[in-house]
CSV table of C-alpha atoms and ligand atoms in Angstrom, one decimal:
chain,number,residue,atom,x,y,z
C,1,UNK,CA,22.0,53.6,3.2
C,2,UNK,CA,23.4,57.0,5.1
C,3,UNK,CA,27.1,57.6,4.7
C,4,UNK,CA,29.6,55.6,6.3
C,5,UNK,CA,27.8,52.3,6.0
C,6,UNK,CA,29.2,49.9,3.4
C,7,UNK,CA,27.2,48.2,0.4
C,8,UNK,CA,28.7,44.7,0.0
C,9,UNK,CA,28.5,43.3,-3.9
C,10,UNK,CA,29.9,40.1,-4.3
C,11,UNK,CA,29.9,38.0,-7.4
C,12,UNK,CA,32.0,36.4,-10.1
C,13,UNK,CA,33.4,37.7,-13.6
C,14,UNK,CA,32.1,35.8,-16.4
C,15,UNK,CA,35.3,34.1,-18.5
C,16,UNK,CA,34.1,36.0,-21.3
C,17,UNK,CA,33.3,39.4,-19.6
C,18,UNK,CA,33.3,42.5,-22.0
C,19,UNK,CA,32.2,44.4,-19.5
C,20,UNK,CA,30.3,45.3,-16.4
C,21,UNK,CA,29.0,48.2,-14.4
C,22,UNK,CA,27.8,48.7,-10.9
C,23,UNK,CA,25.5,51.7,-10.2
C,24,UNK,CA,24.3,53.8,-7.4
C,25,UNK,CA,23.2,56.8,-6.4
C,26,UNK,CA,19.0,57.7,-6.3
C,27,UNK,CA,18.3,56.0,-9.7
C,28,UNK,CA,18.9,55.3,-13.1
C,29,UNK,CA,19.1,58.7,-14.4
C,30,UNK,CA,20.8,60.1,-11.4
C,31,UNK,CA,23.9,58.2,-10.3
C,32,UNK,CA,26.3,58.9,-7.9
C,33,UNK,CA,28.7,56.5,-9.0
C,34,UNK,CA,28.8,54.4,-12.5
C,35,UNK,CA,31.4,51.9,-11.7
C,36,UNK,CA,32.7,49.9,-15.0
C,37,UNK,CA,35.4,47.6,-15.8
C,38,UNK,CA,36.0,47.2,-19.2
C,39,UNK,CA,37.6,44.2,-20.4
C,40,UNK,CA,37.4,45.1,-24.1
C,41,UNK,CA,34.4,47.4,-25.1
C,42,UNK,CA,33.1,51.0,-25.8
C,43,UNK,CA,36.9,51.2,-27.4
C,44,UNK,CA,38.7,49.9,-24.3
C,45,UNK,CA,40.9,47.2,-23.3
C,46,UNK,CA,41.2,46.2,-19.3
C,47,UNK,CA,40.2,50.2,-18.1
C,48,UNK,CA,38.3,51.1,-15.1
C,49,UNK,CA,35.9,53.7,-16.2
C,50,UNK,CA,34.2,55.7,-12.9
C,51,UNK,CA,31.8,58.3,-14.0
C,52,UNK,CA,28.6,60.4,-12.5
C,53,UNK,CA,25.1,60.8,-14.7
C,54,UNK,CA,22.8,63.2,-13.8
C,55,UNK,CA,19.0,63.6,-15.0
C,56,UNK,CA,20.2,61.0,-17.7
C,57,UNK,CA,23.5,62.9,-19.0
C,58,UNK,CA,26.7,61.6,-18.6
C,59,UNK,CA,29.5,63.7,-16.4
C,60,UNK,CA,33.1,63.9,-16.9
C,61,UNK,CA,34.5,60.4,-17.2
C,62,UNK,CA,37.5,58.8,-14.8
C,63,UNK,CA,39.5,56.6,-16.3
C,64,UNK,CA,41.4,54.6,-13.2
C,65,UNK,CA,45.0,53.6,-13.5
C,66,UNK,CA,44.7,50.3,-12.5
C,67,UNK,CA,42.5,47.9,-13.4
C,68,UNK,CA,42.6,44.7,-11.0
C,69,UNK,CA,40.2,42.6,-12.5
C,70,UNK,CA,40.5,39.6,-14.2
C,71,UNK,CA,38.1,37.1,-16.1
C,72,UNK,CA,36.7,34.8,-14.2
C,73,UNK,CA,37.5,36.5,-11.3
C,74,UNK,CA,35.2,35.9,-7.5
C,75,UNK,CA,35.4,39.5,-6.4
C,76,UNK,CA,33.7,41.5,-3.1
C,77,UNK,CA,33.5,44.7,-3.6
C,78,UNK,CA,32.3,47.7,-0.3
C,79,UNK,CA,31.0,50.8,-1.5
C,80,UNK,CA,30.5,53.2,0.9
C,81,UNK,CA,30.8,57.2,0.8
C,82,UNK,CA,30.7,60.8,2.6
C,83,UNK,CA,30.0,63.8,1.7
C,84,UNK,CA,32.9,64.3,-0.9
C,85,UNK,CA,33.5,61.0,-2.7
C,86,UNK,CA,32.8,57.5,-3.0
C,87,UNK,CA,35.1,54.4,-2.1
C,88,UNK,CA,35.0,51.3,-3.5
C,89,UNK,CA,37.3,48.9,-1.4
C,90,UNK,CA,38.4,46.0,-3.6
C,91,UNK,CA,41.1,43.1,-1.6
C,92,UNK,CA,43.8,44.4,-3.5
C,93,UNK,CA,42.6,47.8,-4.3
C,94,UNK,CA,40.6,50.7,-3.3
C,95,UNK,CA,39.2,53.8,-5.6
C,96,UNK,CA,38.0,56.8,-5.0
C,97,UNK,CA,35.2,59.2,-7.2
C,98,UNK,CA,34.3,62.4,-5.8
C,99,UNK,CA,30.7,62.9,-4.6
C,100,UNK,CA,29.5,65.1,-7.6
C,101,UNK,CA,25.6,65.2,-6.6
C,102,UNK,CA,26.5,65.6,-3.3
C,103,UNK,CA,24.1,62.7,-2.5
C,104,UNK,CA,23.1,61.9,0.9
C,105,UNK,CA,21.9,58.7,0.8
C,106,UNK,CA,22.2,55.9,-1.9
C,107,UNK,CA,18.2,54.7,-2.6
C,108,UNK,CA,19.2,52.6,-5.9
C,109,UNK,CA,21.8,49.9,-6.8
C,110,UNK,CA,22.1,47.8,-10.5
C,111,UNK,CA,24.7,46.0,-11.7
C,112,UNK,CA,24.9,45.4,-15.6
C,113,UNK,CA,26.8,43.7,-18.0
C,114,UNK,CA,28.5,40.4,-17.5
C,115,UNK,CA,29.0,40.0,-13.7
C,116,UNK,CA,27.2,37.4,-11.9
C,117,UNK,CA,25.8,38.5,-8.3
C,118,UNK,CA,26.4,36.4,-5.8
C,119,UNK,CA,25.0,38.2,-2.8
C,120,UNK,CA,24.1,42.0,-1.7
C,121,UNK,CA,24.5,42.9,1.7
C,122,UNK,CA,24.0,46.4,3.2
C,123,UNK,CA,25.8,46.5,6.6
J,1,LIG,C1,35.3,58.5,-28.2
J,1,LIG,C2,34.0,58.6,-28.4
J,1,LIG,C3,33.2,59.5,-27.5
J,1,LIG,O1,33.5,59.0,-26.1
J,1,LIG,C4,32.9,57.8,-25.8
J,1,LIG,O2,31.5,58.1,-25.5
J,1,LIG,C5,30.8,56.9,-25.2
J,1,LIG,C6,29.3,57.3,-25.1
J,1,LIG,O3,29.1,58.2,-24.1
J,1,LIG,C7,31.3,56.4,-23.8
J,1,LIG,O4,30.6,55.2,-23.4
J,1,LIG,C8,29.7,55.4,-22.4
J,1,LIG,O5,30.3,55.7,-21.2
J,1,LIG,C9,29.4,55.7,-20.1
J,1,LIG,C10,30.2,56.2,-18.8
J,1,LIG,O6,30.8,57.4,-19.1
J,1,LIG,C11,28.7,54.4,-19.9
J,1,LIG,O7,29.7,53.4,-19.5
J,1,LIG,C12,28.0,54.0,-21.1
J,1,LIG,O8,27.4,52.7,-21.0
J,1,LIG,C13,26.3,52.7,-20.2
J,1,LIG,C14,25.6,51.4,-20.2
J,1,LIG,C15,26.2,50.2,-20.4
J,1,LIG,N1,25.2,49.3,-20.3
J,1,LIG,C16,25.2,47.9,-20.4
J,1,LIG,N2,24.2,47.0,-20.2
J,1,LIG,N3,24.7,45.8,-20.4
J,1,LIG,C17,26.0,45.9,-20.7
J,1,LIG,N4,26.8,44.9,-21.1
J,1,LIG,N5,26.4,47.2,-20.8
J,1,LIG,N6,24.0,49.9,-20.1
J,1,LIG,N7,24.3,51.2,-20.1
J,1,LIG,C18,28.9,54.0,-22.3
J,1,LIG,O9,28.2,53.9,-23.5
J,1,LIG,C19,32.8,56.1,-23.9
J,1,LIG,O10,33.3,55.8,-22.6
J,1,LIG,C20,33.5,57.4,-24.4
J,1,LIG,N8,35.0,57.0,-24.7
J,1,LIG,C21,35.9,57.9,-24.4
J,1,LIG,C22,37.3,57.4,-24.7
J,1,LIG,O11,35.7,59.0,-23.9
Protein backbone atom coordinates (compact mmCIF):
# COMPACT_ATOMS: atom_id res chain seq x y z
CA UNK A 1 0.00 0.00 0.00
CA UNK A 2 1.08 3.92 -0.43
CA UNK A 3 3.16 5.36 2.41
CA UNK A 4 1.80 6.06 5.66
CA UNK A 5 -0.57 3.04 5.73
CA UNK A 6 0.48 0.22 8.14
CA UNK A 7 0.91 -3.61 7.16
CA UNK A 8 -0.24 -5.65 10.14
CA UNK A 9 1.78 -9.25 10.50
CA UNK A 10 0.71 -11.09 13.35
CA UNK A 11 1.76 -14.55 14.24
CA UNK A 12 3.67 -16.71 16.75
CA UNK A 13 7.47 -17.77 17.17
CA UNK A 14 7.91 -21.32 16.87
CA UNK A 15 9.69 -22.76 20.38
CA UNK A 16 12.34 -23.90 18.30
CA UNK A 17 12.77 -20.82 15.96
CA UNK A 18 16.31 -20.46 14.22
CA UNK A 19 15.11 -17.91 12.45
CA UNK A 20 12.67 -15.85 10.50
CA UNK A 21 12.37 -13.11 7.99
CA UNK A 22 9.63 -10.79 6.88
CA UNK A 23 9.99 -9.23 3.37
CA UNK A 24 8.74 -6.36 1.42
CA UNK A 25 9.29 -4.16 -1.02
CA UNK A 26 8.15 -4.99 -5.06
CA UNK A 27 9.35 -8.64 -5.00
CA UNK A 28 11.65 -11.12 -4.27
CA UNK A 29 14.64 -9.84 -5.88
CA UNK A 30 13.90 -6.23 -5.03
CA UNK A 31 13.20 -5.66 -1.27
CA UNK A 32 12.78 -2.69 0.51
CA UNK A 33 13.07 -4.21 3.77
CA UNK A 34 14.52 -7.90 4.71
CA UNK A 35 13.43 -8.10 8.24
CA UNK A 36 15.21 -11.18 10.29
CA UNK A 37 15.44 -12.23 13.68
CA UNK A 38 17.98 -14.57 14.29
CA UNK A 39 17.72 -16.87 17.12
CA UNK A 40 20.84 -18.78 16.31
CA UNK A 41 21.74 -19.10 12.51
CA UNK A 42 23.86 -17.70 9.52
CA UNK A 43 26.59 -17.34 12.62
CA UNK A 44 24.25 -15.44 14.95
CA UNK A 45 22.81 -15.77 18.28
CA UNK A 46 19.46 -13.55 19.20
CA UNK A 47 20.48 -10.50 16.36
CA UNK A 48 18.12 -8.49 14.47
CA UNK A 49 19.39 -8.42 11.01
CA UNK A 50 17.59 -5.50 8.70
CA UNK A 51 18.93 -5.34 5.22
CA UNK A 52 17.84 -4.07 1.50
CA UNK A 53 18.32 -6.58 -1.83
CA UNK A 54 18.12 -5.20 -4.99
CA UNK A 55 17.87 -7.04 -8.48
CA UNK A 56 18.76 -10.23 -6.28
CA UNK A 57 22.02 -8.75 -4.48
CA UNK A 58 22.25 -8.21 -1.03
CA UNK A 59 22.95 -4.36 0.40
CA UNK A 60 24.75 -3.36 3.33
CA UNK A 61 23.47 -5.35 6.31
CA UNK A 62 21.96 -3.61 9.83
CA UNK A 63 22.50 -5.41 12.62
CA UNK A 64 19.85 -3.84 15.45
CA UNK A 65 20.90 -3.43 19.01
CA UNK A 66 18.15 -5.03 20.45
CA UNK A 67 16.60 -7.98 19.80
CA UNK A 68 13.07 -8.33 21.61
CA UNK A 69 12.02 -11.52 20.57
CA UNK A 70 11.69 -14.50 22.27
CA UNK A 71 10.72 -18.29 21.37
CA UNK A 72 7.51 -18.95 21.43
CA UNK A 73 6.71 -15.55 21.38
CA UNK A 74 2.70 -14.09 19.91
CA UNK A 75 4.02 -10.99 18.29
CA UNK A 76 2.05 -8.07 15.96
CA UNK A 77 4.21 -6.40 14.15
CA UNK A 78 3.12 -2.64 11.72
CA UNK A 79 5.18 -1.94 8.92
CA UNK A 80 4.66 1.12 7.40
CA UNK A 81 7.11 3.70 5.62
CA UNK A 82 7.85 7.14 3.78
CA UNK A 83 9.95 8.28 1.57
CA UNK A 84 13.21 7.76 3.71
CA UNK A 85 12.85 4.69 5.87
CA UNK A 86 10.82 2.00 7.03
CA UNK A 87 9.30 1.41 10.55
CA UNK A 88 8.54 -1.61 12.01
CA UNK A 89 6.53 -0.89 15.34
CA UNK A 90 6.88 -3.88 17.65
CA UNK A 91 4.68 -3.48 21.53
CA UNK A 92 7.88 -3.02 23.08
CA UNK A 93 9.95 -1.80 20.28
CA UNK A 94 10.16 0.12 17.16
CA UNK A 95 13.10 0.06 14.29
CA UNK A 96 13.89 1.94 11.76
CA UNK A 97 15.81 0.99 8.01
CA UNK A 98 16.21 3.69 5.69
CA UNK A 99 14.29 3.55 2.36
CA UNK A 100 17.31 2.56 0.11
CA UNK A 101 15.14 1.94 -3.23
CA UNK A 102 13.32 4.80 -2.52
CA UNK A 103 10.15 2.65 -3.14
CA UNK A 104 6.86 4.09 -3.42
CA UNK A 105 4.63 1.58 -2.77
CA UNK A 106 5.13 -1.98 -1.23
CA UNK A 107 3.38 -4.61 -4.09
CA UNK A 108 4.99 -7.82 -2.29
CA UNK A 109 5.05 -9.36 1.26
CA UNK A 110 6.75 -13.08 2.46
CA UNK A 111 7.57 -14.14 5.55
CA UNK A 112 10.10 -17.14 5.86
CA UNK A 113 11.62 -19.27 8.18
CA UNK A 114 10.01 -20.43 11.43
CA UNK A 115 7.17 -17.88 12.22
CA UNK A 116 3.72 -18.97 12.02
CA UNK A 117 1.21 -16.30 10.43
CA UNK A 118 -1.59 -15.75 12.19
CA UNK A 119 -3.28 -12.98 10.14
CA UNK A 120 -2.23 -10.14 7.56
CA UNK A 121 -4.06 -7.07 7.59
CA UNK A 122 -3.32 -4.00 5.45
CA UNK A 123 -5.15 -0.98 7.03
C1 LIG B 1 30.71 -13.80 7.55
C2 LIG B 1 30.47 -14.28 6.30
C3 LIG B 1 29.91 -13.39 5.24
O1 LIG B 1 28.83 -12.61 5.82
C4 LIG B 1 27.63 -13.36 5.91
O2 LIG B 1 27.11 -13.50 4.57
C5 LIG B 1 25.89 -14.25 4.57
C6 LIG B 1 25.49 -14.49 3.12
O3 LIG B 1 25.19 -13.27 2.50
C7 LIG B 1 24.81 -13.45 5.33
O4 LIG B 1 23.60 -14.23 5.40
C8 LIG B 1 22.56 -13.77 4.53
O5 LIG B 1 22.08 -12.49 5.03
C9 LIG B 1 20.99 -12.01 4.23
C10 LIG B 1 20.61 -10.62 4.74
O6 LIG B 1 21.73 -9.77 4.61
C11 LIG B 1 19.80 -12.96 4.33
O7 LIG B 1 19.36 -13.05 5.69
C12 LIG B 1 20.24 -14.34 3.82
O8 LIG B 1 19.20 -15.30 4.01
C13 LIG B 1 18.11 -15.14 3.08
C14 LIG B 1 17.15 -16.26 3.19
C15 LIG B 1 16.84 -16.96 4.31
N1 LIG B 1 15.88 -17.81 3.88
C16 LIG B 1 15.17 -18.74 4.63
N2 LIG B 1 14.10 -19.46 4.20
N3 LIG B 1 13.72 -20.21 5.23
C17 LIG B 1 14.54 -19.95 6.27
N4 LIG B 1 14.53 -20.53 7.50
N5 LIG B 1 15.45 -19.02 5.93
N6 LIG B 1 15.62 -17.63 2.59
N7 LIG B 1 16.41 -16.70 2.16
C18 LIG B 1 21.46 -14.81 4.59
O9 LIG B 1 21.95 -16.01 3.98
C19 LIG B 1 25.30 -13.22 6.77
O10 LIG B 1 24.34 -12.41 7.46
C20 LIG B 1 26.64 -12.53 6.75
N8 LIG B 1 27.18 -12.41 8.12
C21 LIG B 1 27.83 -11.33 8.51
C22 LIG B 1 28.32 -11.35 9.96
O11 LIG B 1 28.03 -10.39 7.77
Amino acid sequence: GPPGECIKVKGKIQSDAKGFAVNVGKNSNTLMLHFNPRFDCHGDVNTLVCNSKEDGMWGEEDRKADFPFQHGDKIEMCISFDETEATVKLPEAEFKFPNRLGMDKIEYLAVEGDFKVKAIKFS
